[in-house]
PDB file of C-alpha atoms and ligand atoms in Angstrom:
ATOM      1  CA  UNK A   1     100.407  99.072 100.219  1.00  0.00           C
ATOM      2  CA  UNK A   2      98.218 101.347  98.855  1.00  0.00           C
ATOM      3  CA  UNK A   3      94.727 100.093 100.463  1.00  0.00           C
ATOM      4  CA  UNK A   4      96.139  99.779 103.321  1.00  0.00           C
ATOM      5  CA  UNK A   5      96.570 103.277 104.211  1.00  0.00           C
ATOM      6  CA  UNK A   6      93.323 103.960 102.595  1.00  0.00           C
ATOM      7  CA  UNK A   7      91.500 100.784 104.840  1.00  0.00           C
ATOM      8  CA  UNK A   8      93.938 102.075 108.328  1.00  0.00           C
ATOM      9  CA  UNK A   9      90.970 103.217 110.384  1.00  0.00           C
ATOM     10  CA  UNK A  10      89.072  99.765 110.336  1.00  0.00           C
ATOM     11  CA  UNK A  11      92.001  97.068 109.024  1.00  0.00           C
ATOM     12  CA  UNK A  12      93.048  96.291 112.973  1.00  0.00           C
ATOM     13  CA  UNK A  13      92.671  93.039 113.851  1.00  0.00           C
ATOM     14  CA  UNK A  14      91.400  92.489 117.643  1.00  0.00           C
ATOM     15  CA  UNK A  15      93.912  90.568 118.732  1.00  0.00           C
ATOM     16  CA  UNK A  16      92.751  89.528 122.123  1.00  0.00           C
ATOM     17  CA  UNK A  17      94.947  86.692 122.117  1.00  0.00           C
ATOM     18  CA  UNK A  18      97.345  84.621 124.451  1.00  0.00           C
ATOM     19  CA  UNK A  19     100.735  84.544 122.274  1.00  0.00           C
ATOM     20  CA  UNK A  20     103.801  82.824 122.775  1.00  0.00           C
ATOM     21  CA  UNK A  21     107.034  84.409 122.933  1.00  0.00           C
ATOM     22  CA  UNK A  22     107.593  84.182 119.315  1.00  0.00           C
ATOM     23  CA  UNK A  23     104.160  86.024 118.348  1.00  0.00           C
ATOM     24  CA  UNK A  24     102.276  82.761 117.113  1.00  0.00           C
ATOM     25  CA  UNK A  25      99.032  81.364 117.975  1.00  0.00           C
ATOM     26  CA  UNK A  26      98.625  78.806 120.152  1.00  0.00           C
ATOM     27  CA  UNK A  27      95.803  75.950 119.717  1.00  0.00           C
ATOM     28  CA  UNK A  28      95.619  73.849 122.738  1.00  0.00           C
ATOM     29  CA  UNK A  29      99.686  72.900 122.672  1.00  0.00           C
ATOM     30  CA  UNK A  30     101.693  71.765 125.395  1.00  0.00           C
ATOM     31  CA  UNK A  31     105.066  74.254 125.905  1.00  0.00           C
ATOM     32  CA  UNK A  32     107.026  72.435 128.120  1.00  0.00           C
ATOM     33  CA  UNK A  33     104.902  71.153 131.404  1.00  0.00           C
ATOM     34  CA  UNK A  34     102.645  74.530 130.761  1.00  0.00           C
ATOM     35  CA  UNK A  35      99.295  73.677 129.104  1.00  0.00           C
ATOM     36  CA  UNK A  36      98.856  76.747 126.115  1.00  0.00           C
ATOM     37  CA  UNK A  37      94.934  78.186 126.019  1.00  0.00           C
ATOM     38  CA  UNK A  38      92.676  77.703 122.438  1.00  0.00           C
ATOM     39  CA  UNK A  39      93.057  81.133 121.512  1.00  0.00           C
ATOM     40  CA  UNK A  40      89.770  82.288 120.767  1.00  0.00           C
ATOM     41  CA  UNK A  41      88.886  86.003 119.179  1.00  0.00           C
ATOM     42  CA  UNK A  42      89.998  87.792 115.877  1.00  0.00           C
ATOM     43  CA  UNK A  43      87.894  90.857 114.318  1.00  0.00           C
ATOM     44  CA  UNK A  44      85.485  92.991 116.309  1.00  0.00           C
ATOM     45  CA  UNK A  45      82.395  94.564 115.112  1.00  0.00           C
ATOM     46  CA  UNK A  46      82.852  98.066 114.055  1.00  0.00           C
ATOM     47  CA  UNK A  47      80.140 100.624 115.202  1.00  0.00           C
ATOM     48  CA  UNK A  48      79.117 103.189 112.338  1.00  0.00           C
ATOM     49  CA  UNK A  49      80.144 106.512 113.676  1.00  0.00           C
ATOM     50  CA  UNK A  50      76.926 107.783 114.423  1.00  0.00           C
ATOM     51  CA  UNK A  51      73.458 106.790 117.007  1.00  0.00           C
ATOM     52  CA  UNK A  52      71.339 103.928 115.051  1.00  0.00           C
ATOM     53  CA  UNK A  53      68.507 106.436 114.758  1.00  0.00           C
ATOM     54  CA  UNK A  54      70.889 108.795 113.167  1.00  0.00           C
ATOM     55  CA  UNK A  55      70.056 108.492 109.523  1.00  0.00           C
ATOM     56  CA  UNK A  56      66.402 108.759 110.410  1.00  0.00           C
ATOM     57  CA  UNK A  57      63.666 109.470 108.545  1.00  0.00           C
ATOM     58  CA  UNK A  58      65.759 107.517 105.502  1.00  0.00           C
ATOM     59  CA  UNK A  59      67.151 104.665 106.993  1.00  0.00           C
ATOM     60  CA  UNK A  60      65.621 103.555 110.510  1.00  0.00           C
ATOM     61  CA  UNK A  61      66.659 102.860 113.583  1.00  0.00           C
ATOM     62  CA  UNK A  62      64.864  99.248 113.450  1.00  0.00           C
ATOM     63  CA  UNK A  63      66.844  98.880 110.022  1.00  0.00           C
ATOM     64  CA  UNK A  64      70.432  99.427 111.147  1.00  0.00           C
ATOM     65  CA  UNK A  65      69.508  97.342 114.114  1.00  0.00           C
ATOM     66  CA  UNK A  66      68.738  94.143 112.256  1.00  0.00           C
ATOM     67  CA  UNK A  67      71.534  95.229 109.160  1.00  0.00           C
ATOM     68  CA  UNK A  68      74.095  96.126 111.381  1.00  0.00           C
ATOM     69  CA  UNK A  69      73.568  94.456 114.543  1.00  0.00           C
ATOM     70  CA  UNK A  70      71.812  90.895 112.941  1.00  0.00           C
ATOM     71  CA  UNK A  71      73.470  90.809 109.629  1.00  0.00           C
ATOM     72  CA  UNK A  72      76.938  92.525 110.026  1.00  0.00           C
ATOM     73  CA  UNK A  73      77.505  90.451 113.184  1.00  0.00           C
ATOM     74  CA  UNK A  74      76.271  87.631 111.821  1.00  0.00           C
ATOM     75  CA  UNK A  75      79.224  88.024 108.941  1.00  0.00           C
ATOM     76  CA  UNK A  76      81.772  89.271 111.816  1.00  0.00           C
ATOM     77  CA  UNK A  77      80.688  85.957 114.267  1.00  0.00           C
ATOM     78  CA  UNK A  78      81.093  83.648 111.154  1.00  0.00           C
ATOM     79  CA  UNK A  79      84.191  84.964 109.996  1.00  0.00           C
ATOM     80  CA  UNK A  80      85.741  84.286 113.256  1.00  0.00           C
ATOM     81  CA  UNK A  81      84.114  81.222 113.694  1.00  0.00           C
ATOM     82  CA  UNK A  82      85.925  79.908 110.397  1.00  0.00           C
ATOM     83  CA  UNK A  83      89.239  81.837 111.246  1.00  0.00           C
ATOM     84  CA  UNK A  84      89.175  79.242 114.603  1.00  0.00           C
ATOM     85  CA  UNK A  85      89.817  76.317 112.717  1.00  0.00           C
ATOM     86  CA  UNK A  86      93.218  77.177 111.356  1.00  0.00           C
ATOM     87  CA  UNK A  87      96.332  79.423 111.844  1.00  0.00           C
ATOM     88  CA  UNK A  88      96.957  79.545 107.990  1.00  0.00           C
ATOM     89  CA  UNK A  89      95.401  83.319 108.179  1.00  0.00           C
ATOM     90  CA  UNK A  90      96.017  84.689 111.753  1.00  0.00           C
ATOM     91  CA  UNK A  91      97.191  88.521 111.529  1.00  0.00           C
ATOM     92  CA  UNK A  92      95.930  89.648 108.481  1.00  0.00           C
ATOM     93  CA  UNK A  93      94.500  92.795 108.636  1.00  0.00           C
ATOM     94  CA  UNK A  94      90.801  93.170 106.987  1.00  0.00           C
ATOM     95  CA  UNK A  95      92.290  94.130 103.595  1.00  0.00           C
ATOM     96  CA  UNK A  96      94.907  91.584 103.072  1.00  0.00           C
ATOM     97  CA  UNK A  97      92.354  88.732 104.890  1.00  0.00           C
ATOM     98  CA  UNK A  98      90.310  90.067 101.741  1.00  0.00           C
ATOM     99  CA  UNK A  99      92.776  89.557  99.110  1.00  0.00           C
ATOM    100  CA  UNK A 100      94.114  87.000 100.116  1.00  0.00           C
ATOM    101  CA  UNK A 101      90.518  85.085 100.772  1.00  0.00           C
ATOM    102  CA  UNK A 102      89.876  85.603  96.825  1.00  0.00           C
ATOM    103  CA  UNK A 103      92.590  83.608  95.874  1.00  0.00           C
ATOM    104  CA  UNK A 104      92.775  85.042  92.954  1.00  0.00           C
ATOM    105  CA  UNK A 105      89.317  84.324  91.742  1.00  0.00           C
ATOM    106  CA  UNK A 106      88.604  81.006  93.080  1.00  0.00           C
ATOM    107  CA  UNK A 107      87.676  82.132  96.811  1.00  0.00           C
ATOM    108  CA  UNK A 108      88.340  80.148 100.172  1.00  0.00           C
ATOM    109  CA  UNK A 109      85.641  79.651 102.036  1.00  0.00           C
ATOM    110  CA  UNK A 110      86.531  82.252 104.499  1.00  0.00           C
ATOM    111  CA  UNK A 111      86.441  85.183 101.628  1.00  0.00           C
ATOM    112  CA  UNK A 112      82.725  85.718 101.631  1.00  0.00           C
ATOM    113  CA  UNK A 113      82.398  86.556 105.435  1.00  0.00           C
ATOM    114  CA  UNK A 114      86.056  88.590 105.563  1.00  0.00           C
ATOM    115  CA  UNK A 115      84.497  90.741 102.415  1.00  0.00           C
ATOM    116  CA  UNK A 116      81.011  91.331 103.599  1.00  0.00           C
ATOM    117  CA  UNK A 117      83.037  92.775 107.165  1.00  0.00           C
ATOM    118  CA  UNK A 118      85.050  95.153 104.726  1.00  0.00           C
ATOM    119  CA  UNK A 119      81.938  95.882 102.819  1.00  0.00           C
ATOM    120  CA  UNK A 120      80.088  96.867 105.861  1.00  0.00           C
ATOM    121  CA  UNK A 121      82.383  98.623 107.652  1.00  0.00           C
ATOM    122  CA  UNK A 122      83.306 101.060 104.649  1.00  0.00           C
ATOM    123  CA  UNK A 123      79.616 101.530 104.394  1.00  0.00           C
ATOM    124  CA  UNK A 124      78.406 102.927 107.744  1.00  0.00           C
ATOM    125  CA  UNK A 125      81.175 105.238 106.752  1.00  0.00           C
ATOM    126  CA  UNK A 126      79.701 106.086 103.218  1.00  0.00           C
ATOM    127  CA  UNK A 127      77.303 107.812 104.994  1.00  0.00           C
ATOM    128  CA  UNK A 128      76.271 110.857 107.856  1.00  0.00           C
ATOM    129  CA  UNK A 129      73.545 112.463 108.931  1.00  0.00           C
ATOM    130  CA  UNK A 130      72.655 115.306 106.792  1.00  0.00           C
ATOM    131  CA  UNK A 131      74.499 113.596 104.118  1.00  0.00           C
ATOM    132  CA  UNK A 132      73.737 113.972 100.214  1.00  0.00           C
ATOM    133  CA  UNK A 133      74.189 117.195  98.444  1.00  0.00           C
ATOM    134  CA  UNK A 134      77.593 117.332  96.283  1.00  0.00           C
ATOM    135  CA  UNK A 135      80.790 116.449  96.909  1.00  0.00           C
ATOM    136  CA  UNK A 136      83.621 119.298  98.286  1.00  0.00           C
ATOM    137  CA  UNK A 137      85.137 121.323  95.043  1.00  0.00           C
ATOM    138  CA  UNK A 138      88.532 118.898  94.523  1.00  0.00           C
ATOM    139  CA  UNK A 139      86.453 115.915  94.406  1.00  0.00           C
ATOM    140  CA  UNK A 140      83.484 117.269  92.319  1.00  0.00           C
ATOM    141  CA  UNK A 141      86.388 118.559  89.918  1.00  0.00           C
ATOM    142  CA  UNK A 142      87.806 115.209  89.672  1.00  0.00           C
ATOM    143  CA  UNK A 143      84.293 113.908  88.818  1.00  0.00           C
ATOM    144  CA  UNK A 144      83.816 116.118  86.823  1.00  0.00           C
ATOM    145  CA  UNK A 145      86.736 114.712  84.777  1.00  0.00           C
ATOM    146  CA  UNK A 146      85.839 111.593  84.596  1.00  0.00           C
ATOM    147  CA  UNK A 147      82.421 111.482  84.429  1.00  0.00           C
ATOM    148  CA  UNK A 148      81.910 114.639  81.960  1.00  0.00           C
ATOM    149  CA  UNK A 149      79.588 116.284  85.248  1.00  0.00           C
ATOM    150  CA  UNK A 150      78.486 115.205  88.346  1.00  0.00           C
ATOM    151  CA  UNK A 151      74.767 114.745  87.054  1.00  0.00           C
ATOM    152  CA  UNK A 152      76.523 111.738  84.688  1.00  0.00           C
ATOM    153  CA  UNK A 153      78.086 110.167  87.520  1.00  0.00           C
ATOM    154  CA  UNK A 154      74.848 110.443  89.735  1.00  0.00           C
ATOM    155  CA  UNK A 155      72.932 108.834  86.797  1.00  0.00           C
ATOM    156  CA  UNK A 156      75.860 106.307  86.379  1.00  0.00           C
ATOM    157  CA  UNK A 157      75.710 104.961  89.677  1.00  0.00           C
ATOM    158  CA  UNK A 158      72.031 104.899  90.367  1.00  0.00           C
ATOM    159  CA  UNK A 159      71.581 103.130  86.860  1.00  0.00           C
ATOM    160  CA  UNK A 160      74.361 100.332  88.457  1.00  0.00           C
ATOM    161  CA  UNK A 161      72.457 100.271  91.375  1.00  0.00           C
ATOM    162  CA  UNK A 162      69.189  99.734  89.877  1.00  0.00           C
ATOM    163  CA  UNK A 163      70.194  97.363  87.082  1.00  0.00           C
ATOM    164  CA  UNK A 164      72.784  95.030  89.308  1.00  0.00           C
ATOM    165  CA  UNK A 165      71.071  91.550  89.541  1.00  0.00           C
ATOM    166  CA  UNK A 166      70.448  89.824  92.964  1.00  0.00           C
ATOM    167  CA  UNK A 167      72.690  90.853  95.652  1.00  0.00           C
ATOM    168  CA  UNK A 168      75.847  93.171  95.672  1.00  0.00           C
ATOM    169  CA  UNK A 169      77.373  96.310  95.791  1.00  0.00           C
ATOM    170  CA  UNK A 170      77.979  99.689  93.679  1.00  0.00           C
ATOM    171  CA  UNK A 171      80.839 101.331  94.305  1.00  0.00           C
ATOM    172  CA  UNK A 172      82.625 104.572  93.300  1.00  0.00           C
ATOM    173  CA  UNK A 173      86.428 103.510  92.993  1.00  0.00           C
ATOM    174  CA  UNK A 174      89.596 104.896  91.993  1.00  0.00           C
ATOM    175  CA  UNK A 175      91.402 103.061  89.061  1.00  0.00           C
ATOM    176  CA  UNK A 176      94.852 102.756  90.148  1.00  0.00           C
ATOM    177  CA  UNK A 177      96.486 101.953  86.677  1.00  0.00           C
ATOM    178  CA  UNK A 178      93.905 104.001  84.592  1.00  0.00           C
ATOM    179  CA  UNK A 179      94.239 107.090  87.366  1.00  0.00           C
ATOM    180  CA  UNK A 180      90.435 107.945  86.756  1.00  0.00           C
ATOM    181  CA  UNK A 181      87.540 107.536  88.873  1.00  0.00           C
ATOM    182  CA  UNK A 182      84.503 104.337  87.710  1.00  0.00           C
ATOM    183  CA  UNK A 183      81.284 103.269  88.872  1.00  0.00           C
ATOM    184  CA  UNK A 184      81.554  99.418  89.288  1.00  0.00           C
ATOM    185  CA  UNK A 185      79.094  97.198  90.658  1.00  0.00           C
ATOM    186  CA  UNK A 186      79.785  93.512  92.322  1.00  0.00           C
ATOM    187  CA  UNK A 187      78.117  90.335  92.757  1.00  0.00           C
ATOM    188  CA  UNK A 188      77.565  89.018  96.341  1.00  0.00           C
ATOM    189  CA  UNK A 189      80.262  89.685  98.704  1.00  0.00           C
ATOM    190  CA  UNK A 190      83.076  91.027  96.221  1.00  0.00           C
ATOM    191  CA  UNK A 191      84.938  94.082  97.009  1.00  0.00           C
ATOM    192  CA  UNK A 192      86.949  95.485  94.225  1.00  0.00           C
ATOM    193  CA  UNK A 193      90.276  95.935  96.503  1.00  0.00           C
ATOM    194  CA  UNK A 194      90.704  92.543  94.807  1.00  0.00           C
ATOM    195  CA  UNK A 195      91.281  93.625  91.699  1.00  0.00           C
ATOM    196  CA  UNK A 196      92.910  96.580  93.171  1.00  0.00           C
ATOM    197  CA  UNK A 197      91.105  99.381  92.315  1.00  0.00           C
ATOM    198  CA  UNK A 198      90.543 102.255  95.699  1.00  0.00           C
ATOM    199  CA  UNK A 199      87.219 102.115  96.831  1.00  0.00           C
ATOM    200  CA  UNK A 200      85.773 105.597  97.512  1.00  0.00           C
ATOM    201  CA  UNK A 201      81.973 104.768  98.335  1.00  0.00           C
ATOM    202  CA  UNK A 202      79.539 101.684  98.270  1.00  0.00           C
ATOM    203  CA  UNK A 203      76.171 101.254  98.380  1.00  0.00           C
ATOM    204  CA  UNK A 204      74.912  98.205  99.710  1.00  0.00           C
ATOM    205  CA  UNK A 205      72.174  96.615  97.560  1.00  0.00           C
ATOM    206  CA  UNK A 206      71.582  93.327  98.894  1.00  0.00           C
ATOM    207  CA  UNK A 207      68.159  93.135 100.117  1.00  0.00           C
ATOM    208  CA  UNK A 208      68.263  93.561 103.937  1.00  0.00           C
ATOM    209  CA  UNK A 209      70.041  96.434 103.492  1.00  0.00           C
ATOM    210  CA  UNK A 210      66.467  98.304 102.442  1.00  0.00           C
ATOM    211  CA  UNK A 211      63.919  95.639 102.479  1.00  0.00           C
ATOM    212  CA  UNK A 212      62.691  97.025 106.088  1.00  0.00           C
ATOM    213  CA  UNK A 213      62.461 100.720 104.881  1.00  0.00           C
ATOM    214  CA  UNK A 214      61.918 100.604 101.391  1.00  0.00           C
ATOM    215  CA  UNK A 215      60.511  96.933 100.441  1.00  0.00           C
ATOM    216  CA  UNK A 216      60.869  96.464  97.044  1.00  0.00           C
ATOM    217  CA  UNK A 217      61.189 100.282  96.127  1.00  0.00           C
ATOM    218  CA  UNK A 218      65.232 100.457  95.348  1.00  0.00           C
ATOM    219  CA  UNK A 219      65.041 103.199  93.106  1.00  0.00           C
ATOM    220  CA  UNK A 220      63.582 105.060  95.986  1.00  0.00           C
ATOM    221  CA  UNK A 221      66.081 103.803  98.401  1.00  0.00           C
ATOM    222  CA  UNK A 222      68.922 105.086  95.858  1.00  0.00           C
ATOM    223  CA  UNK A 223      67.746 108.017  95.701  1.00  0.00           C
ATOM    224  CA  UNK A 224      67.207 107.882  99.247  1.00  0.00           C
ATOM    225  CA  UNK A 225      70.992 107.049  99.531  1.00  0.00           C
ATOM    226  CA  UNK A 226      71.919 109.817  96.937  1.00  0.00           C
ATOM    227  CA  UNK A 227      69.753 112.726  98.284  1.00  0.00           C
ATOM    228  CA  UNK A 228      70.059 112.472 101.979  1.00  0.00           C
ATOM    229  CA  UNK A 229      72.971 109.838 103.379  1.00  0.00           C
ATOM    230  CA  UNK A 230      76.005 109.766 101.213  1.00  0.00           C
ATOM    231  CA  UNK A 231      78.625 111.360 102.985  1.00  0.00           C
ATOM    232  CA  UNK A 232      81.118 113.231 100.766  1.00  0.00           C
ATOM    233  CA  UNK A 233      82.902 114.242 103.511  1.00  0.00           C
ATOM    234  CA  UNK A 234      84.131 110.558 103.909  1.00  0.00           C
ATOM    235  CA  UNK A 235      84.931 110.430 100.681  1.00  0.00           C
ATOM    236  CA  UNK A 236      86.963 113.610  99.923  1.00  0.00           C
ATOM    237  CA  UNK A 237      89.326 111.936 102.685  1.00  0.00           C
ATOM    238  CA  UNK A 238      89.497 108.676 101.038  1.00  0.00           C
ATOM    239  CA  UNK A 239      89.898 110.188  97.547  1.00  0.00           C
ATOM    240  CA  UNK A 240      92.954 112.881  99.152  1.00  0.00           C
ATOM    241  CA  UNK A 241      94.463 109.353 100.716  1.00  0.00           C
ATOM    242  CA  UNK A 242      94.008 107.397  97.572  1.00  0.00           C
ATOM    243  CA  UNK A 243      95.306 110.218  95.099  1.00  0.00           C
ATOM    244  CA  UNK A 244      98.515 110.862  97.255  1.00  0.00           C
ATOM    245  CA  UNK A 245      98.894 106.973  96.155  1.00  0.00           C
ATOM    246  CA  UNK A 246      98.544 106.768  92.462  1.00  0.00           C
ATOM    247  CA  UNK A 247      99.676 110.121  91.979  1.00  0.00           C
ATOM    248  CA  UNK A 248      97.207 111.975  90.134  1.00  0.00           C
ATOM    249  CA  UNK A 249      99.299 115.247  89.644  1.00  0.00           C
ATOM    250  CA  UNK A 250      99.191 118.154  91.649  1.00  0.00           C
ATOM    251  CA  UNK A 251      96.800 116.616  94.591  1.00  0.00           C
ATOM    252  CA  UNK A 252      93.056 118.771  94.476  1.00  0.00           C
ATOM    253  CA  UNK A 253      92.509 117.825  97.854  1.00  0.00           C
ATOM    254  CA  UNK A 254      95.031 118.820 100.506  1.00  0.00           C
ATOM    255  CA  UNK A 255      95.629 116.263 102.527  1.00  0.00           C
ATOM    256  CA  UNK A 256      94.921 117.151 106.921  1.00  0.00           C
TER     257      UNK A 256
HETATM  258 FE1  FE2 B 301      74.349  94.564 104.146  1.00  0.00          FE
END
């Protein structure tokens, strides 16, 4: 249960549904002499928590319009779209939907769209205006740990970033058995609560996510990323949620 309490703020499926008195979805059935309504509806679009023109001069108004607005809705519309045709996976919320889309490697064909919703959703969160810097003290520490200094781990991720082929992600994640932070990066749409390790950041590297600002320049939209819109504040709460699950030891980061 572990990402679930990490994922709580945007795991919620809308459920702006007609039920029947036993909680299941009806598609176009009869009950009785009462004619049921196609239930239509499932996951809303999340907005980041901050103006599109927020993140400006270093990621653009016009960018987050077309990535968030184009692309994210895009994955959001489809998802639902798919999720329409059967009631095999009504009331997941976005993690399970996730997990249980991957099928254990060989992935239904909902997985790709349910992941890339997860994916984008923790990453308007990744970042804040006036983000970058370093992270708060029980965080650094813990990178500092695991990474031998914070300068490692910088280099560590950007070098993921940088060297991950076509489209994907680089995260910063929590290693539940191993209790120890990692850099991992992932192909396409695959989010490493599959494999259950706790995401604490992603960057998104697939190309519309800094074609607009950066065109080809990613080592300049990393940076970009690095120096000015990673939020450490979101991710001090995520790691203080995450350690309180695998039980680190006495917790670095108390917990609001
Ligand atoms: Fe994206």
């Amino acid at each position: 249960m572990a990402c679930q309490l990490l994922l709580t703020d945007f795991t919620l499926p809308l459920k702006s549904l007609k039920l029947s008195h036993s909680g299941r979805r009806l598609k176009g059935r009869s009950i009785g002499s009462q004619k049921a309504s196609t239930t239509v509806a499932y996951y809303g679009l999340k907005t980041p928590p901050y103006n599109l023109d927020d993140l400006e001069p270093y990621m653009s108004k016009r960018a987050l319009e077309v990535h968030w607005g184009v692309h994210h809705r895009d994955f959001v519309d489809n998802l639902n779209k798919q999720l329409g045709k059967s009631d095999i996976l009504y009331g997941y919320t976005m993690d399970e939907l996730v997990k249980a889309t991957y099928n254990n490697g060989n992935p239904l064909p909902e997985f790709n769209n349910a992941a890339e919703v997860w994916n984008h959703d923790f990453f308007w969160e990744s970042m804040q205006p006036g983000g970058g810097d370093r992270p708060n003290l029980g965080l650094l520490e813990q990178i500092e740990n695991d990474f031998g200094s914070f300068a490692n781990f910088r280099e560590t991720f950007v070098e993921a970033a940088l060297s991950l082929f076509g489209s994907g992600w680089v995260w910063l994640v929590l290693k539940r058995q191993e209790k120890r932070l990692a850099v991992v990066k992932t192909s396409n749409s695959i989010n490493p609560i599959v494999w259950d390790d706790i995401p604490i950041l992603n960057l998104d590297m697939w190309e519309h996510a800094y074609y607009l600002d950066y065109k080809n320049d990613k080592a300049r939209y990393i940076s970009t990323f690095m120096n000015h819109l990673v939020s450490w504040n979101a991710a001090t709460i995520r790691m203080a949620r995450a350690e309180a699950f695998v039980n680190l030891g006495e917790p670095k980061i108390p917990i609001a």
